[in-house]
Amino acid sequence: LKPKGPVPVSADDPPGSLPLAERADPDREFLASRDVWFRPVQFANGPDGCLSVIDMYRELIEGASFLPPEALKTVDPSAGIDKGRIWRIVPDGFKPPAPPKLSRATTAELVALLDHPNGWYRDTASRLLYQRQDLSAARALQDMAEKGKTPQGRLHALYALTGLKKIDSKQVVRGLHDPAPRVREHAIRLCEKRFGDLKPPPYTDLWELRRDDDPNVRIQLAYSLHRVGEPNQNENIESSSAAVYVQLALKDIGDPWMRLALLAGIDPPRMCRVFPQLAESQYLRGQPDGPAFVVACAEVVAADSTGTGGQQLFNTISTLAYGKPGVRPDPTLARAVLRAAQTHGSVETQAFFNDPNNENPVKTVRDALMADAVRTARDARKPVALRVAAIRDLPILPFGEAYPVFATTIKATEPPAVQAATLEALSKYADDSVPALILDAWKAMTPAIRATATEILLSRNNGVVAFLDAVEARKVARSDVDPARVALLKKSPARNIGPRAAKLFAAPADRQKVYESYRPALDRKGDPVKGKAVFKAQCSACHKLEGVGQEVGADIRAIRDRGLEAVLLNILDPNREVKPQYLTYVAELKTGRQVTGLVTAETATGLTIRRADGVSESIPRSEVESLRSSGISYMPEGLEKQIDVPAMADLLAYLNSIK
């Protein structure tokens, strides 16, 4: 293959810490084909400098089980199974060079290849140097690390020295001062892994990078700080990693990647050292992301198991509650820190707050803060943001004390944000009065608030039972319950829920029969304007088009490109083809709550579930009792009850009109 014209490339180092990938020429494809079977699935760099393209070459990507019966009559889903191939993209006049034989290269030649412009040579030479473990390469590698012509060569040399266990403080310091930011970034990582072997440890050079011009260098420093120890635990804080940590936070609090690095790169005992400075910083608290970062830091302190976290949190809460010279009081932030202490506290932290010896001072501060929260939550003259923050803090109180506030703030006369915050706060309580309070307000709720209320009610068994009671008593209309929720209720393993839900909600019609009955919508001329209204009413909770809706489910444009028949099939029989990322999961929490939705992110310590109301909830793994897949698509069955054939034709016409 020969590209037409120059090959478009992107900038290697865009400004800011967030890597960006963008097309250099938005109107031209780097690689395109008129052959509809062309399926490029992977690329590889070769020793000849050309790019190899792995072409799956198939007529269809979908498996037979995912295709409508009508389509299977005209196509063979396995066509092309024996025609996969590998292309090589070459420039005009290209002449293949002789194949390299690096296995025969001398150690000196391999070291020289670390500076090669082709990454294949650099990677292969690095691998062979490590495999050979030829210690005589150390001197040449040291020269390469210092004098290599390219940043890549100097970087490979540093790692090669590490692989030979010949790295020393001198080379690392040079790396920390390298003119290329990516070399400096990797030199920090080498410090993290080999700091104990470096004599003397390069603390001064390492910490000086807090002033580096490159944001990614500073972010790497934040990740690595707590892994390199301290020069002397008795040193003044201004010459410690704690001082560096605070300076990084103050400099880059607006960068989400720096905030993530600062939280991931520190343990509770060290966070205890820096937390007062962070929480009391007027500058930090005045930044848009500052208060939330302080609360996140408080959660780390709360997890401390050395016994100092509780006292540290209480001291900071008191300072924020009442203020002190140079620190203005901030009761909203004080309550948020108190809530973090209660909800994320270790056994030792909880013991401090429950210690009878601390009861009076703790109670005094807590009572003052919560009295302010109650006043703020009820006061319609206060800004909505302050009221929402106060309502979120009310679960610090026993349910009986908070109930009168909730009974007021859940009313339809309140702003939607206040109602939603009330529902979220109610979800923290297991009291049997919670479902009744929500259901009493049900009729006056808007659809968006009802979606959140449904999530809260169905997150606990007592709420599910109360919800089914309300459906049976016609306090909640069956049409108020979306088909996806009906399917989940029917699949509930609880004996008092699954069978009862099956009786309350009629089983959906046979999917194939429904599909056949709606096929006339494919031939009917629909109205795109009416179809847009159908989309907004029935689809926008999970799909987004033209700025309307939530990006929860699959990309409708991608499905539309497979033809309107495929769109119709996916609407009426969504469980025929379900990608794993669109399966509904149920997380059972140790508190008794259930969180249902799509798993949108996962880490070693937690997961994020996006609920049907569009809210993403982050859950620490330590709080998850069990996580199970429902086995069904997030896209509900039974939409034919809301969309008749003419409306379906309108919807298809609208979807087909979107460019």
mmCIF file of C-alpha atoms in Angstrom, residues 223-540:
data_model
loop_
_atom_site.group_PDB
_atom_site.id
_atom_site.type_symbol
_atom_site.label_atom_id
_atom_site.label_comp_id
_atom_site.label_asym_id
_atom_site.label_seq_id
_atom_site.Cartn_x
_atom_site.Cartn_y
_atom_site.Cartn_z
ATOM 1 C CA TYR A 223 2.908 9.786 42.332
ATOM 2 C CA SER A 224 6.426 8.901 43.486
ATOM 3 C CA LEU A 225 6.848 11.140 46.545
ATOM 4 C CA HIS A 226 5.747 8.724 49.247
ATOM 5 C CA ARG A 227 7.761 5.842 47.793
ATOM 6 C CA VAL A 228 11.180 7.431 48.259
ATOM 7 C CA GLY A 229 11.162 7.970 52.022
ATOM 8 C CA GLU A 230 12.540 10.939 53.937
ATOM 9 C CA PRO A 231 16.163 12.063 54.384
ATOM 10 C CA ASN A 232 15.602 12.538 58.106
ATOM 11 C CA GLN A 233 12.318 12.340 59.966
ATOM 12 C CA ASN A 234 13.506 15.169 62.234
ATOM 13 C CA GLU A 235 14.023 17.572 59.331
ATOM 14 C CA ASN A 236 11.935 20.743 59.201
ATOM 15 C CA ILE A 237 8.802 20.351 57.057
ATOM 16 C CA GLU A 238 10.135 22.892 54.559
ATOM 17 C CA SER A 239 12.810 20.380 53.518
ATOM 18 C CA SER A 240 10.589 17.310 53.448
ATOM 19 C CA SER A 241 8.385 15.508 50.961
ATOM 20 C CA ALA A 242 5.407 16.930 52.864
ATOM 21 C CA ALA A 243 6.426 20.458 51.847
ATOM 22 C CA VAL A 244 6.808 19.320 48.229
ATOM 23 C CA TYR A 245 3.369 17.699 48.369
ATOM 24 C CA VAL A 246 1.707 20.891 49.595
ATOM 25 C CA GLN A 247 3.477 23.011 46.973
ATOM 26 C CA LEU A 248 2.376 20.665 44.179
ATOM 27 C CA ALA A 249 -1.213 20.807 45.417
ATOM 28 C CA LEU A 250 -1.227 24.596 45.542
ATOM 29 C CA LYS A 251 0.396 24.924 42.112
ATOM 30 C CA ASP A 252 -1.733 22.420 40.184
ATOM 31 C CA ILE A 253 -5.025 22.031 42.064
ATOM 32 C CA GLY A 254 -6.917 22.818 38.846
ATOM 33 C CA ASP A 255 -5.439 19.804 37.020
ATOM 34 C CA PRO A 256 -7.585 16.664 37.560
ATOM 35 C CA TRP A 257 -4.608 14.407 36.809
ATOM 36 C CA MET A 258 -2.530 16.120 39.476
ATOM 37 C CA ARG A 259 -5.335 15.734 42.006
ATOM 38 C CA LEU A 260 -5.517 12.033 41.173
ATOM 39 C CA ALA A 261 -1.739 11.667 41.533
ATOM 40 C CA LEU A 262 -1.698 13.493 44.862
ATOM 41 C CA LEU A 263 -4.409 11.240 46.281
ATOM 42 C CA ALA A 264 -2.945 8.031 44.865
ATOM 43 C CA GLY A 265 0.627 8.872 45.782
ATOM 44 C CA ILE A 266 0.304 9.198 49.567
ATOM 45 C CA ASP A 267 -0.570 6.988 52.516
ATOM 46 C CA PRO A 268 -2.715 7.992 55.538
ATOM 47 C CA PRO A 269 0.173 8.690 57.983
ATOM 48 C CA ARG A 270 1.803 11.123 55.549
ATOM 49 C CA MET A 271 -1.537 12.681 54.670
ATOM 50 C CA CYS A 272 -1.971 13.377 58.394
ATOM 51 C CA ARG A 273 1.169 15.545 58.197
ATOM 52 C CA VAL A 274 0.012 17.691 55.283
ATOM 53 C CA PHE A 275 -3.748 17.758 55.821
ATOM 54 C CA PRO A 276 -3.901 20.768 58.190
ATOM 55 C CA GLN A 277 -1.932 22.928 55.745
ATOM 56 C CA LEU A 278 -4.173 21.922 52.855
ATOM 57 C CA ALA A 279 -7.458 22.370 54.714
ATOM 58 C CA GLU A 280 -6.465 25.732 56.192
ATOM 59 C CA SER A 281 -5.119 27.191 52.935
ATOM 60 C CA GLN A 282 -7.377 30.088 51.931
ATOM 61 C CA TYR A 283 -5.974 29.884 48.406
ATOM 62 C CA LEU A 284 -6.765 26.184 48.035
ATOM 63 C CA ARG A 285 -10.260 26.516 49.482
ATOM 64 C CA GLY A 286 -10.943 29.391 47.104
ATOM 65 C CA GLN A 287 -10.231 27.331 43.980
ATOM 66 C CA PRO A 288 -13.174 25.632 42.189
ATOM 67 C CA ASP A 289 -11.802 22.149 42.892
ATOM 68 C CA GLY A 290 -10.225 22.993 46.247
ATOM 69 C CA PRO A 291 -12.983 22.038 48.732
ATOM 70 C CA ALA A 292 -13.652 18.685 47.044
ATOM 71 C CA PHE A 293 -9.921 17.935 47.136
ATOM 72 C CA VAL A 294 -9.768 18.760 50.852
ATOM 73 C CA VAL A 295 -12.650 16.346 51.497
ATOM 74 C CA ALA A 296 -10.906 13.636 49.458
ATOM 75 C CA CYS A 297 -7.775 14.197 51.559
ATOM 76 C CA ALA A 298 -9.913 13.929 54.703
ATOM 77 C CA GLU A 299 -11.078 10.500 53.549
ATOM 78 C CA VAL A 300 -7.438 9.390 53.347
ATOM 79 C CA VAL A 301 -6.753 10.742 56.840
ATOM 80 C CA ALA A 302 -9.875 8.986 58.141
ATOM 81 C CA ALA A 303 -8.449 5.660 56.954
ATOM 82 C CA ASP A 304 -5.371 6.094 59.176
ATOM 83 C CA SER A 305 -4.804 3.147 61.506
ATOM 84 C CA THR A 306 -2.000 4.626 63.628
ATOM 85 C CA GLY A 307 -4.382 6.432 65.966
ATOM 86 C CA THR A 308 -3.493 9.988 64.907
ATOM 87 C CA GLY A 309 -6.062 10.420 62.128
ATOM 88 C CA GLY A 310 -9.042 11.012 64.414
ATOM 89 C CA GLN A 311 -7.332 13.750 66.415
ATOM 90 C CA GLN A 312 -6.034 15.377 63.237
ATOM 91 C CA LEU A 313 -9.505 15.422 61.692
ATOM 92 C CA PHE A 314 -11.103 16.799 64.840
ATOM 93 C CA ASN A 315 -8.535 19.598 65.085
ATOM 94 C CA THR A 316 -9.158 20.558 61.455
ATOM 95 C CA ILE A 317 -12.944 20.346 61.826
ATOM 96 C CA SER A 318 -12.758 22.672 64.842
ATOM 97 C CA THR A 319 -10.556 25.139 62.956
ATOM 98 C CA LEU A 320 -12.897 25.159 59.956
ATOM 99 C CA ALA A 321 -15.957 25.467 62.195
ATOM 100 C CA TYR A 322 -14.770 28.419 64.269
ATOM 101 C CA GLY A 323 -11.787 29.799 62.348
ATOM 102 C CA LYS A 324 -8.536 31.117 63.779
ATOM 103 C CA PRO A 325 -6.116 33.949 62.946
ATOM 104 C CA GLY A 326 -5.475 33.751 59.214
ATOM 105 C CA VAL A 327 -8.139 31.074 58.628
ATOM 106 C CA ARG A 328 -11.748 32.080 57.938
ATOM 107 C CA PRO A 329 -14.467 29.738 59.265
ATOM 108 C CA ASP A 330 -16.087 27.471 56.673
ATOM 109 C CA PRO A 331 -18.880 25.412 58.271
ATOM 110 C CA THR A 332 -19.838 23.809 54.949
ATOM 111 C CA LEU A 333 -16.348 22.382 54.484
ATOM 112 C CA ALA A 334 -16.161 21.477 58.188
ATOM 113 C CA ARG A 335 -19.330 19.367 57.857
ATOM 114 C CA ALA A 336 -18.002 17.682 54.729
ATOM 115 C CA VAL A 337 -14.814 16.723 56.599
ATOM 116 C CA LEU A 338 -16.903 15.469 59.531
ATOM 117 C CA ARG A 339 -18.972 13.363 57.130
ATOM 118 C CA ALA A 340 -15.771 11.940 55.628
ATOM 119 C CA ALA A 341 -14.573 11.022 59.125
ATOM 120 C CA GLN A 342 -17.809 9.189 59.870
ATOM 121 C CA THR A 343 -18.260 7.384 56.563
ATOM 122 C CA HIS A 344 -14.633 6.525 55.773
ATOM 123 C CA GLY A 345 -13.144 6.270 59.243
ATOM 124 C CA SER A 346 -10.966 3.330 60.222
ATOM 125 C CA VAL A 347 -11.631 1.463 63.463
ATOM 126 C CA GLU A 348 -9.091 3.728 65.167
ATOM 127 C CA THR A 349 -10.660 6.919 63.785
ATOM 128 C CA GLN A 350 -14.151 5.809 64.788
ATOM 129 C CA ALA A 351 -12.812 4.922 68.232
ATOM 130 C CA PHE A 352 -11.541 8.477 68.670
ATOM 131 C CA PHE A 353 -14.877 10.061 67.785
ATOM 132 C CA ASN A 354 -16.738 7.588 70.027
ATOM 133 C CA ASP A 355 -14.300 7.806 72.956
ATOM 134 C CA PRO A 356 -16.160 9.003 76.112
ATOM 135 C CA ASN A 357 -13.155 11.169 76.972
ATOM 136 C CA ASN A 358 -13.682 13.083 73.716
ATOM 137 C CA GLU A 359 -17.485 13.121 73.878
ATOM 138 C CA ASN A 360 -18.004 16.689 75.050
ATOM 139 C CA PRO A 361 -15.669 18.551 72.640
ATOM 140 C CA VAL A 362 -16.686 16.360 69.680
ATOM 141 C CA LYS A 363 -20.391 16.707 70.485
ATOM 142 C CA THR A 364 -20.083 20.466 70.885
ATOM 143 C CA VAL A 365 -18.535 20.903 67.450
ATOM 144 C CA ARG A 366 -20.846 18.364 65.805
ATOM 145 C CA ASP A 367 -23.988 19.927 67.287
ATOM 146 C CA ALA A 368 -22.954 23.407 66.189
ATOM 147 C CA LEU A 369 -22.197 22.270 62.649
ATOM 148 C CA MET A 370 -25.389 20.243 62.272
ATOM 149 C CA ALA A 371 -27.562 23.030 63.657
ATOM 150 C CA ASP A 372 -26.109 25.227 60.913
ATOM 151 C CA ALA A 373 -26.785 22.479 58.345
ATOM 152 C CA VAL A 374 -30.441 22.195 59.387
ATOM 153 C CA ARG A 375 -30.923 25.964 59.186
ATOM 154 C CA THR A 376 -29.233 26.175 55.785
ATOM 155 C CA ALA A 377 -31.143 23.215 54.311
ATOM 156 C CA ARG A 378 -34.498 24.714 55.278
ATOM 157 C CA ASP A 379 -33.753 28.302 54.278
ATOM 158 C CA ALA A 380 -35.161 28.892 50.782
ATOM 159 C CA ARG A 381 -33.342 32.234 50.692
ATOM 160 C CA LYS A 382 -29.942 30.531 50.738
ATOM 161 C CA PRO A 383 -28.178 29.713 47.443
ATOM 162 C CA VAL A 384 -29.203 26.300 46.112
ATOM 163 C CA ALA A 385 -25.590 25.066 46.139
ATOM 164 C CA LEU A 386 -25.277 25.771 49.880
ATOM 165 C CA ARG A 387 -28.608 24.079 50.606
ATOM 166 C CA VAL A 388 -27.604 21.019 48.580
ATOM 167 C CA ALA A 389 -24.306 20.761 50.473
ATOM 168 C CA ALA A 390 -26.135 21.042 53.802
ATOM 169 C CA ILE A 391 -28.674 18.353 52.853
ATOM 170 C CA ARG A 392 -25.901 15.967 51.831
ATOM 171 C CA ASP A 393 -24.431 16.361 55.321
ATOM 172 C CA LEU A 394 -27.686 15.590 57.159
ATOM 173 C CA PRO A 395 -27.021 11.799 57.298
ATOM 174 C CA ILE A 396 -24.532 12.665 60.039
ATOM 175 C CA LEU A 397 -27.691 13.004 62.169
ATOM 176 C CA PRO A 398 -29.927 10.118 63.275
ATOM 177 C CA PHE A 399 -32.894 9.719 60.924
ATOM 178 C CA GLY A 400 -35.402 10.923 63.498
ATOM 179 C CA GLU A 401 -33.606 14.252 63.849
ATOM 180 C CA ALA A 402 -33.221 14.779 60.107
ATOM 181 C CA TYR A 403 -36.737 13.609 59.140
ATOM 182 C CA PRO A 404 -38.492 16.996 59.561
ATOM 183 C CA VAL A 405 -35.992 18.604 57.190
ATOM 184 C CA PHE A 406 -36.366 15.863 54.575
ATOM 185 C CA ALA A 407 -40.158 16.110 54.756
ATOM 186 C CA THR A 408 -39.823 19.735 53.661
ATOM 187 C CA THR A 409 -37.003 19.558 51.124
ATOM 188 C CA ILE A 410 -38.497 16.621 49.189
ATOM 189 C CA LYS A 411 -41.570 18.635 48.196
ATOM 190 C CA ALA A 412 -42.139 19.505 44.536
ATOM 191 C CA THR A 413 -42.018 23.194 45.420
ATOM 192 C CA GLU A 414 -38.312 22.878 46.094
ATOM 193 C CA PRO A 415 -35.704 23.260 43.302
ATOM 194 C CA PRO A 416 -34.909 19.963 41.515
ATOM 195 C CA ALA A 417 -31.339 19.999 42.859
ATOM 196 C CA VAL A 418 -32.669 20.231 46.429
ATOM 197 C CA GLN A 419 -35.110 17.356 45.828
ATOM 198 C CA ALA A 420 -32.370 15.217 44.277
ATOM 199 C CA ALA A 421 -30.001 15.944 47.178
ATOM 200 C CA THR A 422 -32.763 14.962 49.603
ATOM 201 C CA LEU A 423 -33.231 11.620 47.865
ATOM 202 C CA GLU A 424 -29.484 10.968 47.877
ATOM 203 C CA ALA A 425 -29.339 11.766 51.594
ATOM 204 C CA LEU A 426 -32.297 9.467 52.278
ATOM 205 C CA SER A 427 -30.456 6.637 50.511
ATOM 206 C CA LYS A 428 -27.926 6.619 53.360
ATOM 207 C CA TYR A 429 -30.579 5.507 55.867
ATOM 208 C CA ALA A 430 -31.926 1.971 56.310
ATOM 209 C CA ASP A 431 -34.940 3.178 58.322
ATOM 210 C CA ASP A 432 -38.292 1.677 57.270
ATOM 211 C CA SER A 433 -39.827 5.173 57.193
ATOM 212 C CA VAL A 434 -37.688 6.223 54.221
ATOM 213 C CA PRO A 435 -39.750 4.451 51.486
ATOM 214 C CA ALA A 436 -42.989 5.896 52.862
ATOM 215 C CA LEU A 437 -41.557 9.420 52.857
ATOM 216 C CA ILE A 438 -40.492 9.070 49.218
ATOM 217 C CA LEU A 439 -43.719 7.419 48.039
ATOM 218 C CA ASP A 440 -45.857 10.066 49.742
ATOM 219 C CA ALA A 441 -44.180 12.638 47.493
ATOM 220 C CA TRP A 442 -44.273 10.432 44.362
ATOM 221 C CA LYS A 443 -47.277 11.943 42.571
ATOM 222 C CA ALA A 444 -45.830 15.452 42.592
ATOM 223 C CA MET A 445 -42.392 14.406 41.360
ATOM 224 C CA THR A 446 -41.158 15.279 37.879
ATOM 225 C CA PRO A 447 -39.929 12.407 35.651
ATOM 226 C CA ALA A 448 -36.276 13.219 36.383
ATOM 227 C CA ILE A 449 -36.851 13.225 40.157
ATOM 228 C CA ARG A 450 -38.916 10.044 39.867
ATOM 229 C CA ALA A 451 -35.979 8.347 38.160
ATOM 230 C CA THR A 452 -33.767 9.159 41.136
ATOM 231 C CA ALA A 453 -36.522 8.184 43.584
ATOM 232 C CA THR A 454 -36.894 4.823 41.832
ATOM 233 C CA GLU A 455 -33.161 4.199 42.158
ATOM 234 C CA ILE A 456 -33.286 4.980 45.874
ATOM 235 C CA LEU A 457 -36.380 2.871 46.549
ATOM 236 C CA LEU A 458 -35.058 -0.147 44.689
ATOM 237 C CA SER A 459 -31.631 0.028 46.334
ATOM 238 C CA ARG A 460 -32.852 -1.678 49.544
ATOM 239 C CA ASN A 461 -35.171 -4.626 50.126
ATOM 240 C CA ASN A 462 -37.568 -2.638 52.315
ATOM 241 C CA GLY A 463 -37.811 -0.044 49.551
ATOM 242 C CA VAL A 464 -38.511 -2.685 46.894
ATOM 243 C CA VAL A 465 -41.323 -4.200 48.970
ATOM 244 C CA ALA A 466 -42.822 -0.762 49.629
ATOM 245 C CA PHE A 467 -42.522 0.093 45.929
ATOM 246 C CA LEU A 468 -44.328 -3.090 44.873
ATOM 247 C CA ASP A 469 -46.986 -2.379 47.501
ATOM 248 C CA ALA A 470 -47.453 1.064 45.948
ATOM 249 C CA VAL A 471 -47.729 -0.418 42.442
ATOM 250 C CA GLU A 472 -50.270 -2.959 43.634
ATOM 251 C CA ALA A 473 -52.241 -0.206 45.392
ATOM 252 C CA ARG A 474 -52.006 1.919 42.217
ATOM 253 C CA LYS A 475 -50.232 4.633 44.149
ATOM 254 C CA VAL A 476 -47.504 4.175 41.556
ATOM 255 C CA ALA A 477 -48.741 3.545 38.014
ATOM 256 C CA ARG A 478 -47.300 0.555 36.168
ATOM 257 C CA SER A 479 -46.410 2.933 33.339
ATOM 258 C CA ASP A 480 -44.181 4.826 35.798
ATOM 259 C CA VAL A 481 -41.848 1.827 35.943
ATOM 260 C CA ASP A 482 -39.535 1.534 32.962
ATOM 261 C CA PRO A 483 -39.241 -1.895 31.280
ATOM 262 C CA ALA A 484 -35.598 -2.316 32.323
ATOM 263 C CA ARG A 485 -36.580 -1.992 35.976
ATOM 264 C CA VAL A 486 -39.446 -4.441 35.509
ATOM 265 C CA ALA A 487 -37.046 -7.011 34.050
ATOM 266 C CA LEU A 488 -34.641 -6.571 36.972
ATOM 267 C CA LEU A 489 -37.422 -6.915 39.534
ATOM 268 C CA LYS A 490 -38.554 -10.151 37.913
ATOM 269 C CA LYS A 491 -35.009 -11.503 38.051
ATOM 270 C CA SER A 492 -34.588 -10.691 41.748
ATOM 271 C CA PRO A 493 -33.372 -13.756 43.702
ATOM 272 C CA ALA A 494 -35.474 -12.689 46.711
ATOM 273 C CA ARG A 495 -38.542 -14.919 47.087
ATOM 274 C CA ASN A 496 -40.756 -12.036 48.144
ATOM 275 C CA ILE A 497 -39.790 -9.880 45.163
ATOM 276 C CA GLY A 498 -39.178 -11.844 41.934
ATOM 277 C CA PRO A 499 -42.414 -13.913 41.837
ATOM 278 C CA ARG A 500 -44.474 -10.965 43.029
ATOM 279 C CA ALA A 501 -43.052 -8.661 40.368
ATOM 280 C CA ALA A 502 -43.797 -11.310 37.721
ATOM 281 C CA LYS A 503 -47.448 -11.251 38.749
ATOM 282 C CA LEU A 504 -47.685 -7.473 38.965
ATOM 283 C CA PHE A 505 -46.123 -6.814 35.584
ATOM 284 C CA ALA A 506 -47.346 -8.732 32.565
ATOM 285 C CA ALA A 507 -44.638 -10.588 30.706
ATOM 286 C CA PRO A 508 -43.531 -8.829 27.500
ATOM 287 C CA ALA A 509 -44.758 -10.218 24.230
ATOM 288 C CA ASP A 510 -42.609 -12.717 22.378
ATOM 289 C CA ARG A 511 -39.762 -10.680 20.907
ATOM 290 C CA GLN A 512 -39.815 -12.200 17.431
ATOM 291 C CA LYS A 513 -43.547 -11.723 17.075
ATOM 292 C CA VAL A 514 -43.212 -8.129 18.215
ATOM 293 C CA TYR A 515 -40.409 -7.559 15.721
ATOM 294 C CA GLU A 516 -42.490 -8.999 12.873
ATOM 295 C CA SER A 517 -45.470 -6.844 13.843
ATOM 296 C CA TYR A 518 -43.283 -3.729 13.672
ATOM 297 C CA ARG A 519 -41.631 -4.465 10.319
ATOM 298 C CA PRO A 520 -44.192 -2.246 8.511
ATOM 299 C CA ALA A 521 -42.506 0.708 10.243
ATOM 300 C CA LEU A 522 -39.500 0.106 7.948
ATOM 301 C CA ASP A 523 -41.602 0.787 4.833
ATOM 302 C CA ARG A 524 -43.754 3.519 6.308
ATOM 303 C CA LYS A 525 -42.756 7.138 5.665
ATOM 304 C CA GLY A 526 -42.053 8.668 9.048
ATOM 305 C CA ASP A 527 -41.853 12.257 10.235
ATOM 306 C CA PRO A 528 -38.361 13.118 11.599
ATOM 307 C CA VAL A 529 -39.759 16.023 13.656
ATOM 308 C CA LYS A 530 -42.226 13.751 15.440
ATOM 309 C CA GLY A 531 -39.484 11.139 15.705
ATOM 310 C CA LYS A 532 -37.264 13.585 17.580
ATOM 311 C CA ALA A 533 -40.024 13.993 20.165
ATOM 312 C CA VAL A 534 -40.280 10.196 20.484
ATOM 313 C CA PHE A 535 -36.519 9.995 20.986
ATOM 314 C CA LYS A 536 -36.608 12.652 23.697
ATOM 315 C CA ALA A 537 -39.457 10.934 25.546
ATOM 316 C CA GLN A 538 -38.367 7.292 25.268
ATOM 317 C CA CYS A 539 -34.653 7.122 24.431
ATOM 318 C CA SER A 540 -32.905 10.173 25.866
#
